[in-house]
mmCIF file of C-alpha atoms in Angstrom:
data_model
loop_
_atom_site.group_PDB
_atom_site.id
_atom_site.type_symbol
_atom_site.label_atom_id
_atom_site.label_comp_id
_atom_site.label_asym_id
_atom_site.label_seq_id
_atom_site.Cartn_x
_atom_site.Cartn_y
_atom_site.Cartn_z
ATOM 1 C CA MET A 1 -7.123 -31.699 -20.021
ATOM 2 C CA PRO A 2 -5.129 -30.927 -16.861
ATOM 3 C CA LEU A 3 -3.479 -33.799 -14.983
ATOM 4 C CA ALA A 4 -5.498 -32.720 -11.912
ATOM 5 C CA LEU A 5 -8.538 -34.282 -13.615
ATOM 6 C CA LEU A 6 -6.711 -37.627 -13.576
ATOM 7 C CA ALA A 7 -6.373 -37.409 -9.781
ATOM 8 C CA LEU A 8 -10.080 -36.646 -9.499
ATOM 9 C CA ALA A 9 -10.908 -39.537 -11.832
ATOM 10 C CA ILE A 10 -8.828 -41.961 -9.692
ATOM 11 C CA GLY A 11 -10.774 -40.912 -6.594
ATOM 12 C CA ALA A 12 -14.012 -41.349 -8.529
ATOM 13 C CA PHE A 13 -12.876 -44.819 -9.611
ATOM 14 C CA GLY A 14 -12.376 -45.903 -6.029
ATOM 15 C CA ILE A 15 -15.717 -44.432 -4.927
ATOM 16 C CA GLY A 16 -17.560 -46.085 -7.825
ATOM 17 C CA THR A 17 -15.949 -49.431 -7.063
ATOM 18 C CA THR A 18 -16.864 -49.450 -3.381
ATOM 19 C CA GLU A 19 -20.444 -48.328 -4.130
ATOM 20 C CA PHE A 20 -21.282 -51.138 -6.519
ATOM 21 C CA VAL A 21 -18.885 -54.035 -5.662
ATOM 22 C CA ILE A 22 -20.843 -54.923 -2.529
ATOM 23 C CA MET A 23 -23.781 -56.083 -4.709
ATOM 24 C CA GLY A 24 -21.684 -58.954 -6.044
ATOM 25 C CA LEU A 25 -20.296 -59.880 -2.628
ATOM 26 C CA LEU A 26 -23.474 -59.930 -0.533
ATOM 27 C CA PRO A 27 -23.590 -63.766 -0.292
ATOM 28 C CA GLU A 28 -19.969 -63.926 0.945
ATOM 29 C CA VAL A 29 -20.436 -61.123 3.461
ATOM 30 C CA ALA A 30 -23.740 -62.611 4.722
ATOM 31 C CA ALA A 31 -22.175 -66.037 5.181
ATOM 32 C CA ASP A 32 -19.130 -64.618 6.977
ATOM 33 C CA PHE A 33 -21.213 -62.672 9.483
ATOM 34 C CA GLY A 34 -24.017 -65.234 9.760
ATOM 35 C CA VAL A 35 -26.781 -62.881 8.604
ATOM 36 C CA SER A 36 -29.448 -63.234 5.900
ATOM 37 C CA ILE A 37 -29.084 -61.807 2.410
ATOM 38 C CA PRO A 38 -31.823 -59.180 3.070
ATOM 39 C CA THR A 39 -29.975 -58.104 6.228
ATOM 40 C CA ALA A 40 -26.713 -57.906 4.261
ATOM 41 C CA GLY A 41 -28.605 -55.734 1.767
ATOM 42 C CA LEU A 42 -28.577 -53.018 4.420
ATOM 43 C CA LEU A 43 -24.971 -52.456 3.345
ATOM 44 C CA VAL A 44 -26.380 -51.186 0.010
ATOM 45 C CA THR A 45 -29.252 -49.223 1.515
ATOM 46 C CA GLY A 46 -27.115 -47.705 4.217
ATOM 47 C CA TYR A 47 -24.551 -46.522 1.668
ATOM 48 C CA ALA A 48 -27.204 -44.903 -0.531
ATOM 49 C CA LEU A 49 -28.790 -43.080 2.400
ATOM 50 C CA GLY A 50 -25.366 -42.002 3.569
ATOM 51 C CA VAL A 51 -24.712 -40.421 0.170
ATOM 52 C CA VAL A 52 -27.987 -38.492 0.300
ATOM 53 C CA ALA A 53 -27.342 -37.204 3.822
ATOM 54 C CA GLY A 54 -23.597 -36.791 3.503
ATOM 55 C CA ALA A 55 -23.634 -34.662 0.332
ATOM 56 C CA PRO A 56 -25.038 -31.488 1.948
ATOM 57 C CA LEU A 57 -23.595 -32.237 5.414
ATOM 58 C CA MET A 58 -19.974 -32.616 4.303
ATOM 59 C CA THR A 59 -20.245 -29.727 1.876
ATOM 60 C CA VAL A 60 -21.459 -27.412 4.642
ATOM 61 C CA VAL A 61 -18.579 -28.634 6.833
ATOM 62 C CA GLY A 62 -16.174 -27.675 4.057
ATOM 63 C CA THR A 63 -17.482 -24.162 3.463
ATOM 64 C CA ARG A 64 -14.673 -22.598 5.507
ATOM 65 C CA ILE A 65 -11.693 -24.448 4.007
ATOM 66 C CA SER A 66 -10.227 -24.645 0.519
ATOM 67 C CA ARG A 67 -11.784 -27.069 -1.961
ATOM 68 C CA LYS A 68 -8.498 -28.933 -2.405
ATOM 69 C CA ARG A 69 -8.161 -29.494 1.334
ATOM 70 C CA MET A 70 -11.787 -30.628 1.563
ATOM 71 C CA LEU A 71 -11.254 -33.105 -1.276
ATOM 72 C CA MET A 72 -8.256 -34.504 0.620
ATOM 73 C CA LEU A 73 -10.274 -34.778 3.827
ATOM 74 C CA LEU A 74 -13.067 -36.578 1.943
ATOM 75 C CA MET A 75 -10.619 -39.115 0.532
ATOM 76 C CA GLY A 76 -9.271 -39.642 4.044
ATOM 77 C CA LEU A 77 -12.822 -40.380 5.180
ATOM 78 C CA PHE A 78 -13.281 -42.743 2.279
ATOM 79 C CA ILE A 79 -10.080 -44.612 3.161
ATOM 80 C CA ALA A 80 -11.071 -44.886 6.828
ATOM 81 C CA GLY A 81 -14.529 -46.216 5.966
ATOM 82 C CA ASN A 82 -13.209 -48.913 3.643
ATOM 83 C CA LEU A 83 -10.497 -49.980 6.095
ATOM 84 C CA LEU A 84 -13.147 -50.277 8.776
ATOM 85 C CA SER A 85 -15.231 -52.425 6.459
ATOM 86 C CA ALA A 86 -12.231 -54.641 5.593
ATOM 87 C CA LEU A 87 -11.334 -55.211 9.267
ATOM 88 C CA ALA A 88 -14.878 -55.279 10.721
ATOM 89 C CA PRO A 89 -15.262 -57.934 13.429
ATOM 90 C CA ALA A 90 -19.057 -57.771 13.266
ATOM 91 C CA PHE A 91 -21.750 -56.914 10.722
ATOM 92 C CA SER A 92 -22.782 -53.747 12.607
ATOM 93 C CA VAL A 93 -19.188 -52.460 12.406
ATOM 94 C CA MET A 94 -19.070 -53.089 8.672
ATOM 95 C CA LEU A 95 -22.334 -51.210 8.270
ATOM 96 C CA ILE A 96 -20.794 -48.272 10.115
ATOM 97 C CA GLY A 97 -17.760 -48.504 7.805
ATOM 98 C CA ARG A 98 -20.013 -48.405 4.726
ATOM 99 C CA ILE A 99 -21.833 -45.318 6.056
ATOM 100 C CA VAL A 100 -18.543 -43.580 6.892
ATOM 101 C CA ALA A 101 -17.274 -44.183 3.332
ATOM 102 C CA SER A 102 -20.576 -43.023 1.820
ATOM 103 C CA LEU A 103 -20.392 -39.657 3.576
ATOM 104 C CA ALA A 104 -17.495 -38.750 1.249
ATOM 105 C CA HIS A 105 -19.326 -39.749 -1.968
ATOM 106 C CA GLY A 106 -21.705 -36.874 -2.680
ATOM 107 C CA ALA A 107 -19.445 -34.098 -1.472
ATOM 108 C CA PHE A 108 -16.452 -35.476 -3.423
ATOM 109 C CA PHE A 109 -18.333 -35.475 -6.717
ATOM 110 C CA GLY A 110 -20.069 -32.183 -5.917
ATOM 111 C CA ILE A 111 -16.901 -30.297 -4.984
ATOM 112 C CA GLY A 112 -14.908 -32.204 -7.597
ATOM 113 C CA SER A 113 -17.326 -31.032 -10.311
ATOM 114 C CA VAL A 114 -16.774 -27.432 -9.301
ATOM 115 C CA VAL A 115 -13.005 -27.846 -9.224
ATOM 116 C CA ALA A 116 -12.963 -29.670 -12.582
ATOM 117 C CA ALA A 117 -15.029 -26.875 -14.196
ATOM 118 C CA GLU A 118 -12.654 -24.220 -12.845
ATOM 119 C CA LEU A 119 -9.591 -25.939 -14.271
ATOM 120 C CA VAL A 120 -10.626 -25.440 -17.919
ATOM 121 C CA ALA A 121 -11.977 -22.799 -20.271
ATOM 122 C CA PRO A 122 -15.723 -21.958 -20.016
ATOM 123 C CA ASP A 123 -16.523 -23.871 -23.237
ATOM 124 C CA LYS A 124 -14.942 -27.079 -21.887
ATOM 125 C CA LYS A 125 -16.557 -27.307 -18.443
ATOM 126 C CA ALA A 126 -18.918 -30.205 -19.199
ATOM 127 C CA GLY A 127 -16.087 -32.135 -20.758
ATOM 128 C CA ALA A 128 -13.953 -31.668 -17.621
ATOM 129 C CA ILE A 129 -16.848 -32.837 -15.432
ATOM 130 C CA ALA A 130 -17.315 -35.844 -17.682
ATOM 131 C CA MET A 131 -13.597 -36.641 -17.431
ATOM 132 C CA MET A 132 -13.883 -36.844 -13.626
ATOM 133 C CA PHE A 133 -17.019 -38.996 -13.894
ATOM 134 C CA THR A 134 -15.172 -41.326 -16.269
ATOM 135 C CA GLY A 135 -13.536 -42.749 -13.162
ATOM 136 C CA LEU A 136 -16.983 -43.719 -11.852
ATOM 137 C CA THR A 137 -18.077 -45.280 -15.134
ATOM 138 C CA VAL A 138 -14.816 -47.200 -15.654
ATOM 139 C CA ALA A 139 -15.254 -48.586 -12.143
ATOM 140 C CA ASN A 140 -18.302 -50.452 -13.409
ATOM 141 C CA VAL A 141 -16.310 -51.943 -16.280
ATOM 142 C CA VAL A 142 -13.089 -52.804 -14.449
ATOM 143 C CA GLY A 143 -13.223 -52.161 -10.704
ATOM 144 C CA VAL A 144 -16.495 -53.887 -9.876
ATOM 145 C CA PRO A 145 -15.926 -57.139 -11.864
ATOM 146 C CA LEU A 146 -12.333 -57.423 -10.621
ATOM 147 C CA GLY A 147 -13.371 -56.602 -7.057
ATOM 148 C CA THR A 148 -16.093 -59.214 -7.206
ATOM 149 C CA PHE A 149 -13.697 -61.815 -8.603
ATOM 150 C CA VAL A 150 -11.075 -61.091 -5.898
ATOM 151 C CA GLY A 151 -13.739 -61.114 -3.197
ATOM 152 C CA GLN A 152 -15.112 -64.462 -4.337
ATOM 153 C CA SER A 153 -11.692 -66.027 -4.886
ATOM 154 C CA ILE A 154 -9.563 -64.687 -2.005
ATOM 155 C CA GLY A 155 -12.007 -62.994 0.330
ATOM 156 C CA TRP A 156 -14.245 -59.940 0.419
ATOM 157 C CA ARG A 157 -12.027 -58.275 3.018
ATOM 158 C CA VAL A 158 -9.173 -58.210 0.487
ATOM 159 C CA THR A 159 -11.440 -56.367 -1.945
ATOM 160 C CA PHE A 160 -12.188 -53.576 0.549
ATOM 161 C CA GLY A 161 -8.485 -53.404 1.449
ATOM 162 C CA ILE A 162 -7.660 -52.833 -2.234
ATOM 163 C CA VAL A 163 -10.369 -50.164 -2.470
ATOM 164 C CA ALA A 164 -8.822 -48.406 0.524
ATOM 165 C CA ALA A 165 -5.462 -48.512 -1.279
ATOM 166 C CA LEU A 166 -7.101 -46.881 -4.315
ATOM 167 C CA GLY A 167 -8.220 -44.155 -1.969
ATOM 168 C CA VAL A 168 -4.626 -43.617 -0.863
ATOM 169 C CA ILE A 169 -3.532 -43.251 -4.503
ATOM 170 C CA GLY A 170 -6.375 -40.772 -5.146
ATOM 171 C CA LEU A 171 -5.454 -38.770 -2.037
ATOM 172 C CA ALA A 172 -1.798 -38.582 -3.099
ATOM 173 C CA GLY A 173 -2.835 -37.528 -6.610
ATOM 174 C CA ILE A 174 -5.083 -34.737 -5.303
ATOM 175 C CA ALA A 175 -2.343 -33.500 -2.951
ATOM 176 C CA ARG A 176 0.208 -33.438 -5.770
ATOM 177 C CA LEU A 177 -1.787 -32.438 -8.859
ATOM 178 C CA VAL A 178 -4.861 -30.430 -7.855
ATOM 179 C CA PRO A 179 -4.047 -26.687 -7.532
ATOM 180 C CA ASP A 180 -5.174 -24.893 -4.398
ATOM 181 C CA LEU A 181 -7.784 -22.726 -6.140
ATOM 182 C CA PRO A 182 -8.943 -19.713 -4.113
ATOM 183 C CA ARG A 183 -12.520 -19.697 -2.922
ATOM 184 C CA PRO A 184 -14.781 -16.995 -4.413
ATOM 185 C CA GLU A 185 -14.633 -13.825 -2.349
ATOM 186 C CA GLY A 186 -17.621 -13.176 -0.115
ATOM 187 C CA VAL A 187 -19.296 -16.541 -0.636
ATOM 188 C CA ARG A 188 -20.744 -17.901 2.606
ATOM 189 C CA LEU A 189 -23.141 -20.676 3.532
ATOM 190 C CA ARG A 190 -26.146 -18.364 3.093
ATOM 191 C CA HIS A 191 -25.100 -17.770 -0.498
ATOM 192 C CA GLU A 192 -24.838 -21.518 -1.095
ATOM 193 C CA LEU A 193 -28.315 -22.014 0.387
ATOM 194 C CA ALA A 194 -29.731 -19.168 -1.702
ATOM 195 C CA ALA A 195 -29.138 -21.235 -4.839
ATOM 196 C CA PHE A 196 -32.067 -23.463 -3.803
ATOM 197 C CA LYS A 197 -34.436 -20.514 -4.299
ATOM 198 C CA ASN A 198 -33.693 -20.727 -8.003
ATOM 199 C CA ALA A 199 -36.433 -22.721 -9.740
ATOM 200 C CA GLN A 200 -33.998 -23.804 -12.465
ATOM 201 C CA VAL A 201 -31.683 -25.414 -9.892
ATOM 202 C CA LEU A 202 -34.593 -27.350 -8.402
ATOM 203 C CA LEU A 203 -35.846 -28.385 -11.867
ATOM 204 C CA ALA A 204 -32.382 -29.700 -12.779
ATOM 205 C CA MET A 205 -32.276 -31.718 -9.573
ATOM 206 C CA ALA A 206 -35.762 -33.119 -10.238
ATOM 207 C CA MET A 207 -34.590 -34.135 -13.741
ATOM 208 C CA THR A 208 -31.661 -35.898 -12.078
ATOM 209 C CA VAL A 209 -33.911 -37.837 -9.710
ATOM 210 C CA LEU A 210 -36.345 -38.914 -12.438
ATOM 211 C CA GLY A 211 -33.962 -39.368 -15.355
ATOM 212 C CA PHE A 212 -31.326 -41.507 -13.678
ATOM 213 C CA GLY A 213 -34.057 -43.119 -11.578
ATOM 214 C CA GLY A 214 -35.414 -44.467 -14.851
ATOM 215 C CA VAL A 215 -32.122 -46.258 -15.440
ATOM 216 C CA PHE A 216 -32.067 -47.919 -12.022
ATOM 217 C CA ALA A 217 -35.703 -48.999 -12.192
ATOM 218 C CA ALA A 218 -34.573 -51.475 -14.842
ATOM 219 C CA ILE A 219 -30.975 -52.205 -13.821
ATOM 220 C CA THR A 220 -31.792 -52.965 -10.166
ATOM 221 C CA TYR A 221 -33.730 -56.043 -11.329
ATOM 222 C CA ILE A 222 -31.523 -56.972 -14.263
ATOM 223 C CA ALA A 223 -30.443 -60.308 -12.696
ATOM 224 C CA PRO A 224 -33.917 -61.914 -12.415
ATOM 225 C CA MET A 225 -35.014 -60.255 -15.685
ATOM 226 C CA MET A 226 -32.096 -61.631 -17.662
ATOM 227 C CA THR A 227 -32.094 -65.123 -16.103
ATOM 228 C CA HIS A 228 -35.875 -65.719 -15.916
ATOM 229 C CA VAL A 229 -37.049 -63.812 -19.010
ATOM 230 C CA ALA A 230 -34.105 -63.672 -21.459
ATOM 231 C CA GLY A 231 -32.772 -67.096 -20.465
ATOM 232 C CA PHE A 232 -29.187 -66.123 -19.579
ATOM 233 C CA ALA A 233 -27.214 -68.311 -17.173
ATOM 234 C CA ASP A 234 -26.581 -66.868 -13.721
ATOM 235 C CA GLY A 235 -22.920 -66.338 -14.492
ATOM 236 C CA SER A 236 -23.732 -64.165 -17.494
ATOM 237 C CA VAL A 237 -25.187 -61.373 -15.340
ATOM 238 C CA THR A 238 -21.687 -60.136 -14.440
ATOM 239 C CA TRP A 239 -20.824 -59.674 -18.093
ATOM 240 C CA LEU A 240 -24.118 -57.982 -18.814
ATOM 241 C CA LEU A 241 -23.261 -55.487 -16.058
ATOM 242 C CA VAL A 242 -19.852 -54.979 -17.681
ATOM 243 C CA LEU A 243 -21.706 -54.230 -20.928
ATOM 244 C CA PHE A 244 -23.882 -51.765 -19.024
ATOM 245 C CA GLY A 245 -20.693 -50.164 -17.702
ATOM 246 C CA VAL A 246 -19.226 -49.886 -21.185
ATOM 247 C CA GLY A 247 -22.353 -48.064 -22.242
ATOM 248 C CA MET A 248 -21.977 -45.749 -19.235
ATOM 249 C CA VAL A 249 -18.410 -44.846 -20.235
ATOM 250 C CA GLY A 250 -19.438 -44.052 -23.824
ATOM 251 C CA GLY A 251 -22.518 -42.082 -22.799
ATOM 252 C CA ASN A 252 -20.600 -40.081 -20.239
ATOM 253 C CA LEU A 253 -17.934 -39.059 -22.778
ATOM 254 C CA VAL A 254 -20.496 -38.167 -25.428
ATOM 255 C CA GLY A 255 -22.562 -36.234 -22.906
ATOM 256 C CA GLY A 256 -19.484 -34.288 -21.797
ATOM 257 C CA ARG A 257 -18.539 -33.496 -25.369
ATOM 258 C CA PHE A 258 -21.905 -32.169 -26.530
ATOM 259 C CA ALA A 259 -23.178 -30.573 -23.309
ATOM 260 C CA ASP A 260 -20.761 -27.671 -23.835
ATOM 261 C CA ARG A 261 -22.251 -27.080 -27.278
ATOM 262 C CA ALA A 262 -25.964 -27.767 -26.958
ATOM 263 C CA LEU A 263 -26.889 -28.659 -23.357
ATOM 264 C CA MET A 264 -30.685 -28.621 -23.504
ATOM 265 C CA PRO A 265 -30.992 -30.317 -26.949
ATOM 266 C CA LEU A 266 -28.705 -33.062 -25.605
ATOM 267 C CA LEU A 267 -31.049 -33.540 -22.631
ATOM 268 C CA TYR A 268 -34.082 -33.705 -24.949
ATOM 269 C CA VAL A 269 -32.466 -36.413 -27.087
ATOM 270 C CA SER A 270 -30.977 -38.481 -24.274
ATOM 271 C CA LEU A 271 -34.056 -38.401 -21.984
ATOM 272 C CA GLY A 272 -36.466 -38.991 -24.832
ATOM 273 C CA SER A 273 -34.400 -41.856 -26.232
ATOM 274 C CA LEU A 274 -33.996 -43.337 -22.759
ATOM 275 C CA ALA A 275 -37.766 -43.397 -22.238
ATOM 276 C CA VAL A 276 -38.254 -45.162 -25.619
ATOM 277 C CA VAL A 277 -35.462 -47.697 -25.008
ATOM 278 C CA LEU A 278 -36.767 -48.548 -21.530
ATOM 279 C CA ALA A 279 -40.237 -49.110 -22.886
ATOM 280 C CA LEU A 280 -38.836 -51.344 -25.646
ATOM 281 C CA PHE A 281 -36.889 -53.299 -23.050
ATOM 282 C CA THR A 282 -40.133 -55.004 -22.064
ATOM 283 C CA LEU A 283 -39.992 -56.630 -25.522
ATOM 284 C CA THR A 284 -36.239 -56.982 -26.126
ATOM 285 C CA ALA A 285 -35.789 -58.611 -22.706
ATOM 286 C CA HIS A 286 -37.199 -61.810 -24.259
ATOM 287 C CA HIS A 287 -34.305 -62.109 -26.721
ATOM 288 C CA LYS A 288 -30.697 -62.587 -25.578
ATOM 289 C CA VAL A 289 -28.921 -60.493 -28.224
ATOM 290 C CA LEU A 290 -31.459 -57.686 -28.218
ATOM 291 C CA ALA A 291 -31.496 -57.669 -24.411
ATOM 292 C CA ALA A 292 -27.693 -57.294 -24.300
ATOM 293 C CA VAL A 293 -27.796 -54.412 -26.790
ATOM 294 C CA THR A 294 -30.560 -52.738 -24.839
ATOM 295 C CA VAL A 295 -28.630 -52.985 -21.562
ATOM 296 C CA ALA A 296 -25.681 -51.173 -23.185
ATOM 297 C CA LEU A 297 -28.004 -48.491 -24.623
ATOM 298 C CA ILE A 298 -29.615 -47.874 -21.226
ATOM 299 C CA GLY A 299 -26.168 -47.322 -19.709
ATOM 300 C CA ALA A 300 -25.135 -44.980 -22.533
ATOM 301 C CA LEU A 301 -28.310 -42.912 -22.609
ATOM 302 C CA GLY A 302 -28.570 -42.766 -18.830
ATOM 303 C CA PHE A 303 -25.051 -41.477 -18.304
ATOM 304 C CA ALA A 304 -25.252 -39.105 -21.261
ATOM 305 C CA THR A 305 -27.498 -37.030 -18.985
ATOM 306 C CA VAL A 306 -24.960 -36.798 -16.135
ATOM 307 C CA PRO A 307 -22.516 -34.123 -17.413
ATOM 308 C CA PRO A 308 -25.263 -31.827 -18.775
ATOM 309 C CA LEU A 309 -27.373 -32.078 -15.615
ATOM 310 C CA GLN A 310 -24.386 -31.447 -13.386
ATOM 311 C CA LYS A 311 -23.284 -28.496 -15.561
ATOM 312 C CA ARG A 312 -26.859 -27.202 -15.573
ATOM 313 C CA VAL A 313 -26.818 -27.040 -11.785
ATOM 314 C CA LEU A 314 -23.423 -25.313 -11.784
ATOM 315 C CA ASP A 315 -24.591 -22.747 -14.343
ATOM 316 C CA GLN A 316 -27.839 -21.938 -12.572
ATOM 317 C CA ALA A 317 -26.181 -21.767 -9.118
ATOM 318 C CA HIS A 318 -23.490 -19.449 -10.501
ATOM 319 C CA GLY A 319 -21.338 -17.784 -7.840
ATOM 320 C CA ALA A 320 -22.131 -20.307 -5.078
ATOM 321 C CA PRO A 321 -22.457 -23.705 -6.810
ATOM 322 C CA THR A 322 -20.692 -26.083 -4.406
ATOM 323 C CA LEU A 323 -23.620 -27.102 -2.168
ATOM 324 C CA ALA A 324 -26.059 -27.333 -5.075
ATOM 325 C CA SER A 325 -23.568 -29.486 -7.010
ATOM 326 C CA ALA A 326 -23.147 -31.870 -4.063
ATOM 327 C CA VAL A 327 -26.871 -32.094 -3.419
ATOM 328 C CA ASN A 328 -27.407 -32.971 -7.087
ATOM 329 C CA ILE A 329 -25.113 -35.977 -6.590
ATOM 330 C CA GLY A 330 -27.352 -37.002 -3.726
ATOM 331 C CA ALA A 331 -30.282 -36.621 -6.099
ATOM 332 C CA PHE A 332 -28.839 -39.383 -8.302
ATOM 333 C CA ASN A 333 -28.878 -41.763 -5.317
ATOM 334 C CA LEU A 334 -32.337 -40.585 -4.279
ATOM 335 C CA GLY A 335 -33.534 -41.435 -7.775
ATOM 336 C CA ASN A 336 -31.866 -44.857 -7.517
ATOM 337 C CA ALA A 337 -33.630 -45.636 -4.233
ATOM 338 C CA LEU A 338 -37.015 -44.359 -5.446
ATOM 339 C CA ALA A 339 -36.850 -46.271 -8.718
ATOM 340 C CA ALA A 340 -35.726 -49.507 -7.035
ATOM 341 C CA TRP A 341 -38.661 -49.246 -4.600
ATOM 342 C CA LEU A 342 -41.198 -48.575 -7.366
ATOM 343 C CA GLY A 343 -39.770 -51.413 -9.474
ATOM 344 C CA GLY A 344 -40.129 -53.739 -6.510
ATOM 345 C CA LEU A 345 -43.759 -52.706 -6.083
ATOM 346 C CA VAL A 346 -44.756 -53.607 -9.630
ATOM 347 C CA ILE A 347 -42.975 -56.973 -9.410
ATOM 348 C CA ALA A 348 -44.662 -57.697 -6.055
ATOM 349 C CA ALA A 349 -47.987 -56.845 -7.676
ATOM 350 C CA GLY A 350 -47.502 -59.766 -10.026
ATOM 351 C CA LEU A 351 -46.795 -57.749 -13.189
ATOM 352 C CA GLY A 352 -43.592 -59.670 -13.970
ATOM 353 C CA TYR A 353 -39.855 -58.999 -14.016
ATOM 354 C CA THR A 354 -40.098 -56.693 -17.058
ATOM 355 C CA ALA A 355 -42.627 -54.375 -15.389
ATOM 356 C CA PRO A 356 -39.931 -52.115 -13.846
ATOM 357 C CA ASN A 357 -38.986 -51.143 -17.388
ATOM 358 C CA TRP A 358 -42.332 -49.367 -17.749
ATOM 359 C CA VAL A 359 -41.688 -47.586 -14.463
ATOM 360 C CA GLY A 360 -38.295 -46.470 -15.790
ATOM 361 C CA ALA A 361 -39.814 -45.274 -19.075
ATOM 362 C CA ALA A 362 -42.397 -43.236 -17.162
ATOM 363 C CA LEU A 363 -39.731 -41.664 -14.956
ATOM 364 C CA ALA A 364 -37.552 -40.755 -17.930
ATOM 365 C CA ALA A 365 -40.545 -39.301 -19.766
ATOM 366 C CA ALA A 366 -41.376 -37.186 -16.719
ATOM 367 C CA ALA A 367 -37.783 -35.905 -16.655
ATOM 368 C CA LEU A 368 -38.119 -34.976 -20.349
ATOM 369 C CA LEU A 369 -41.269 -32.958 -19.578
ATOM 370 C CA LEU A 370 -39.373 -31.112 -16.844
ATOM 371 C CA ALA A 371 -36.586 -30.366 -19.363
ATOM 372 C CA PHE A 372 -39.136 -28.741 -21.705
ATOM 373 C CA LEU A 373 -40.627 -26.831 -18.766
ATOM 374 C CA SER A 374 -37.206 -25.608 -17.658
ATOM 375 C CA ALA A 375 -36.332 -24.392 -21.172
ATOM 376 C CA GLY A 376 -39.720 -22.679 -21.511
ATOM 377 C CA LEU A 377 -39.284 -20.795 -18.234
ATOM 378 C CA GLU A 378 -35.765 -19.762 -19.303
ATOM 379 C CA ARG A 379 -37.036 -18.370 -22.601
ATOM 380 C CA ARG A 380 -39.775 -16.448 -20.769
ATOM 381 C CA ASP A 381 -37.290 -14.941 -18.346
ATOM 382 C CA ARG A 382 -35.032 -13.865 -21.217
ATOM 383 C CA ARG A 383 -37.952 -12.144 -22.964
ATOM 384 C CA THR A 384 -38.861 -10.370 -19.716
ATOM 385 C CA ASP A 385 -35.264 -9.234 -19.220
ATOM 386 C CA ALA A 386 -35.166 -7.921 -22.799
ATOM 387 C CA VAL A 387 -38.382 -5.980 -22.277
ATOM 388 C CA VAL A 388 -37.106 -4.523 -19.017
ATOM 389 C CA ALA A 389 -33.773 -3.548 -20.617
ATOM 390 C CA GLY A 390 -35.593 -1.566 -23.293
ATOM 391 C CA SER A 391 -38.104 0.132 -20.994
ATOM 392 C CA THR A 392 -38.131 3.632 -19.589
ATOM 393 C CA PRO A 393 -37.557 4.114 -15.825
ATOM 394 C CA VAL A 394 -41.321 4.559 -15.288
ATOM 395 C CA GLU A 395 -42.091 1.370 -17.246
ATOM 396 C CA LYS A 396 -39.442 -0.546 -15.283
ATOM 397 C CA ARG A 397 -41.047 0.479 -11.985
ATOM 398 C CA ALA A 398 -44.440 -0.630 -13.292
ATOM 399 C CA LEU A 399 -43.019 -4.017 -14.388
ATOM 400 C CA ALA A 400 -41.351 -4.461 -10.997
ATOM 401 C CA HIS A 401 -44.689 -4.095 -9.214
ATOM 402 C CA ARG A 402 -46.413 -6.730 -11.340
#
């Protein structure tokens, strides 16, 4: 794998750390600014919404400059947002800093996926994408726990200062190691937008929303589920999240390895298994050891879908994939927000802390159905193309009018 992928992975590590570390530092931030925990939670919501909005916005902004330069500008935006958060004199300023940093998230992974795929041979594209996303998954194993520890021990401002420094390292790596790949000739914004007319692109994005949404339906409420149902101590939740992160790393690498060989079968297995494991979590959540194993499996199966879904979008939006790739990153966050909301609804309805697992299982099962639908439509189109290729000119005109 090219060293350029390491630079992309470092940037992804910083972005993954800043996205998730705030969840462990909400009490400290709330106390420092004198706001309630729910109000401090806007730092999570604002970031997620910024990713959804920023993915297409920043990608459109970057349509007229090289992808390398755009990646560097996005890392600069990321650094500025985290520095603003670290130095914020008021809660509102920190919220602005979080939103500024989030604007870089979707476009970085979207454009980075395209660049990573272009750096390797066609049969290694999913592996290259997975290598970049390894930075995001490792952030959940190393960056988030360490950032939380530093924030609780020394101060949350120090954590965001360190994250900004990671951004500087990522920026330097991109400037030094990522080649200045030429943009495809003749590709304009209208070509990027035209990708959304492709039903397969939209189906892949819907699978992203539902499939990864299934993961977050359960993981969003893992703290009360593990402490009130499984009987873990409050301090054990951090290590359970590390276990979830370890599963993410493994699933991401496996997904990247096999997506280049058998993309759709991999999606069938991972989405189907994810639906089953999430449903079983309603039972295993009552047993400490089984609950811990299940948490790791959810991380592994959930992230095994990331490289194939991202590659699926790139393949189907061939020729102008940058905007579609970035929007698909926003789809992950849209799924997270939707699943967290639905999980909260079933808990509020009095169905218990394990009820979000059923929500997650239903979402993953729906994503599996879409995968079968997508493959079926693709087979139909191939048969139609084969018929057209073997037809006479008169028959081709007749088929065209149908």
